[in-house]
Amino acid sequence: MGVLETQLEVACKLYNTLLHAEQEEYEKNKHSMSRNEFRQLALDLRRRNPEFQALHSQVTQQVAERF
């Protein structure tokens, strides 16, 4: 698998993880997460998860801004 395919796969996993977090937040508190909360969560996930560390921090933030 090429580098770009790997990056895309990891970015998709990050997006799906953020989507799941948003769904849980809405079910618990009946409100959506803000753009800053998404960005911070994405960066925290990147720090804690070695798989997400393959993404540059700017890419991580751009994935979070898709919401």
PDB file of C-alpha atoms in Angstrom:
ATOM      1  CA  MET A   1       0.000   0.000   0.000  1.00  0.00           C
ATOM      2  CA  GLY A   2       1.337   3.416  -0.941  1.00  0.00           C
ATOM      3  CA  VAL A   3       1.940   6.339   1.373  1.00  0.00           C
ATOM      4  CA  LEU A   4      -1.057   8.307   0.091  1.00  0.00           C
ATOM      5  CA  GLU A   5      -3.372   5.329   0.487  1.00  0.00           C
ATOM      6  CA  THR A   6      -2.142   4.848   4.044  1.00  0.00           C
ATOM      7  CA  GLN A   7      -2.665   8.534   4.830  1.00  0.00           C
ATOM      8  CA  LEU A   8      -6.181   8.399   3.372  1.00  0.00           C
ATOM      9  CA  GLU A   9      -7.047   5.282   5.376  1.00  0.00           C
ATOM     10  CA  VAL A  10      -5.830   6.847   8.625  1.00  0.00           C
ATOM     11  CA  ALA A  11      -7.669  10.112   7.871  1.00  0.00           C
ATOM     12  CA  CYS A  12     -10.878   8.139   7.259  1.00  0.00           C
ATOM     13  CA  LYS A  13     -10.450   6.303  10.565  1.00  0.00           C
ATOM     14  CA  LEU A  14      -9.933   9.622  12.346  1.00  0.00           C
ATOM     15  CA  TYR A  15     -13.044  11.074  10.683  1.00  0.00           C
ATOM     16  CA  ASN A  16     -15.119   8.050  11.718  1.00  0.00           C
ATOM     17  CA  THR A  17     -13.782   8.264  15.279  1.00  0.00           C
ATOM     18  CA  LEU A  18     -14.746  11.946  15.455  1.00  0.00           C
ATOM     19  CA  LEU A  19     -18.164  11.164  13.979  1.00  0.00           C
ATOM     20  CA  HIS A  20     -18.741   8.523  16.653  1.00  0.00           C
ATOM     21  CA  ALA A  21     -17.670  10.986  19.376  1.00  0.00           C
ATOM     22  CA  GLU A  22     -20.100  13.590  17.989  1.00  0.00           C
ATOM     23  CA  GLN A  23     -22.952  11.079  17.979  1.00  0.00           C
ATOM     24  CA  GLU A  24     -22.229  10.064  21.580  1.00  0.00           C
ATOM     25  CA  GLU A  25     -22.019  13.705  22.686  1.00  0.00           C
ATOM     26  CA  TYR A  26     -25.368  14.473  21.075  1.00  0.00           C
ATOM     27  CA  GLU A  27     -27.055  11.426  22.605  1.00  0.00           C
ATOM     28  CA  LYS A  28     -25.759  12.285  26.090  1.00  0.00           C
ATOM     29  CA  ASN A  29     -26.095  16.074  26.162  1.00  0.00           C
ATOM     30  CA  LYS A  30     -28.358  16.925  23.210  1.00  0.00           C
ATOM     31  CA  HIS A  31     -25.894  19.392  21.725  1.00  0.00           C
ATOM     32  CA  SER A  32     -23.245  19.276  19.037  1.00  0.00           C
ATOM     33  CA  MET A  33     -19.557  19.785  19.589  1.00  0.00           C
ATOM     34  CA  SER A  34     -18.014  23.083  18.525  1.00  0.00           C
ATOM     35  CA  ARG A  35     -15.308  23.392  15.882  1.00  0.00           C
ATOM     36  CA  ASN A  36     -12.721  24.007  18.596  1.00  0.00           C
ATOM     37  CA  GLU A  37     -13.857  20.919  20.528  1.00  0.00           C
ATOM     38  CA  PHE A  38     -13.499  18.819  17.361  1.00  0.00           C
ATOM     39  CA  ARG A  39     -10.051  20.224  16.666  1.00  0.00           C
ATOM     40  CA  GLN A  40      -8.887  19.624  20.230  1.00  0.00           C
ATOM     41  CA  LEU A  41     -10.297  16.088  20.283  1.00  0.00           C
ATOM     42  CA  ALA A  42      -8.574  15.300  16.976  1.00  0.00           C
ATOM     43  CA  LEU A  43      -5.230  16.547  18.276  1.00  0.00           C
ATOM     44  CA  ASP A  44      -5.673  14.611  21.541  1.00  0.00           C
ATOM     45  CA  LEU A  45      -6.453  11.445  19.588  1.00  0.00           C
ATOM     46  CA  ARG A  46      -3.347  12.031  17.480  1.00  0.00           C
ATOM     47  CA  ARG A  47      -1.181  12.385  20.589  1.00  0.00           C
ATOM     48  CA  ARG A  48      -2.541   9.205  22.198  1.00  0.00           C
ATOM     49  CA  ASN A  49      -2.874   6.921  19.188  1.00  0.00           C
ATOM     50  CA  PRO A  50       0.274   5.865  17.307  1.00  0.00           C
ATOM     51  CA  GLU A  51      -1.757   5.131  14.176  1.00  0.00           C
ATOM     52  CA  PHE A  52      -3.051   8.717  14.026  1.00  0.00           C
ATOM     53  CA  GLN A  53       0.483  10.039  14.536  1.00  0.00           C
ATOM     54  CA  ALA A  54       1.111   9.114  10.896  1.00  0.00           C
ATOM     55  CA  LEU A  55      -0.933  12.217  10.011  1.00  0.00           C
ATOM     56  CA  HIS A  56       0.557  15.686  10.224  1.00  0.00           C
ATOM     57  CA  SER A  57      -1.136  17.929  12.784  1.00  0.00           C
ATOM     58  CA  GLN A  58      -2.454  20.239  10.035  1.00  0.00           C
ATOM     59  CA  VAL A  59      -4.129  17.290   8.290  1.00  0.00           C
ATOM     60  CA  THR A  60      -5.592  16.210  11.624  1.00  0.00           C
ATOM     61  CA  GLN A  61      -7.090  19.664  12.147  1.00  0.00           C
ATOM     62  CA  GLN A  62      -8.446  19.764   8.590  1.00  0.00           C
ATOM     63  CA  VAL A  63     -10.205  16.433   9.114  1.00  0.00           C
ATOM     64  CA  ALA A  64     -11.803  17.883  12.259  1.00  0.00           C
ATOM     65  CA  GLU A  65     -12.971  20.970  10.337  1.00  0.00           C
ATOM     66  CA  ARG A  66     -15.019  18.805   7.953  1.00  0.00           C
ATOM     67  CA  PHE A  67     -17.792  18.688  10.547  1.00  0.00           C
TER      68      PHE A  67
END
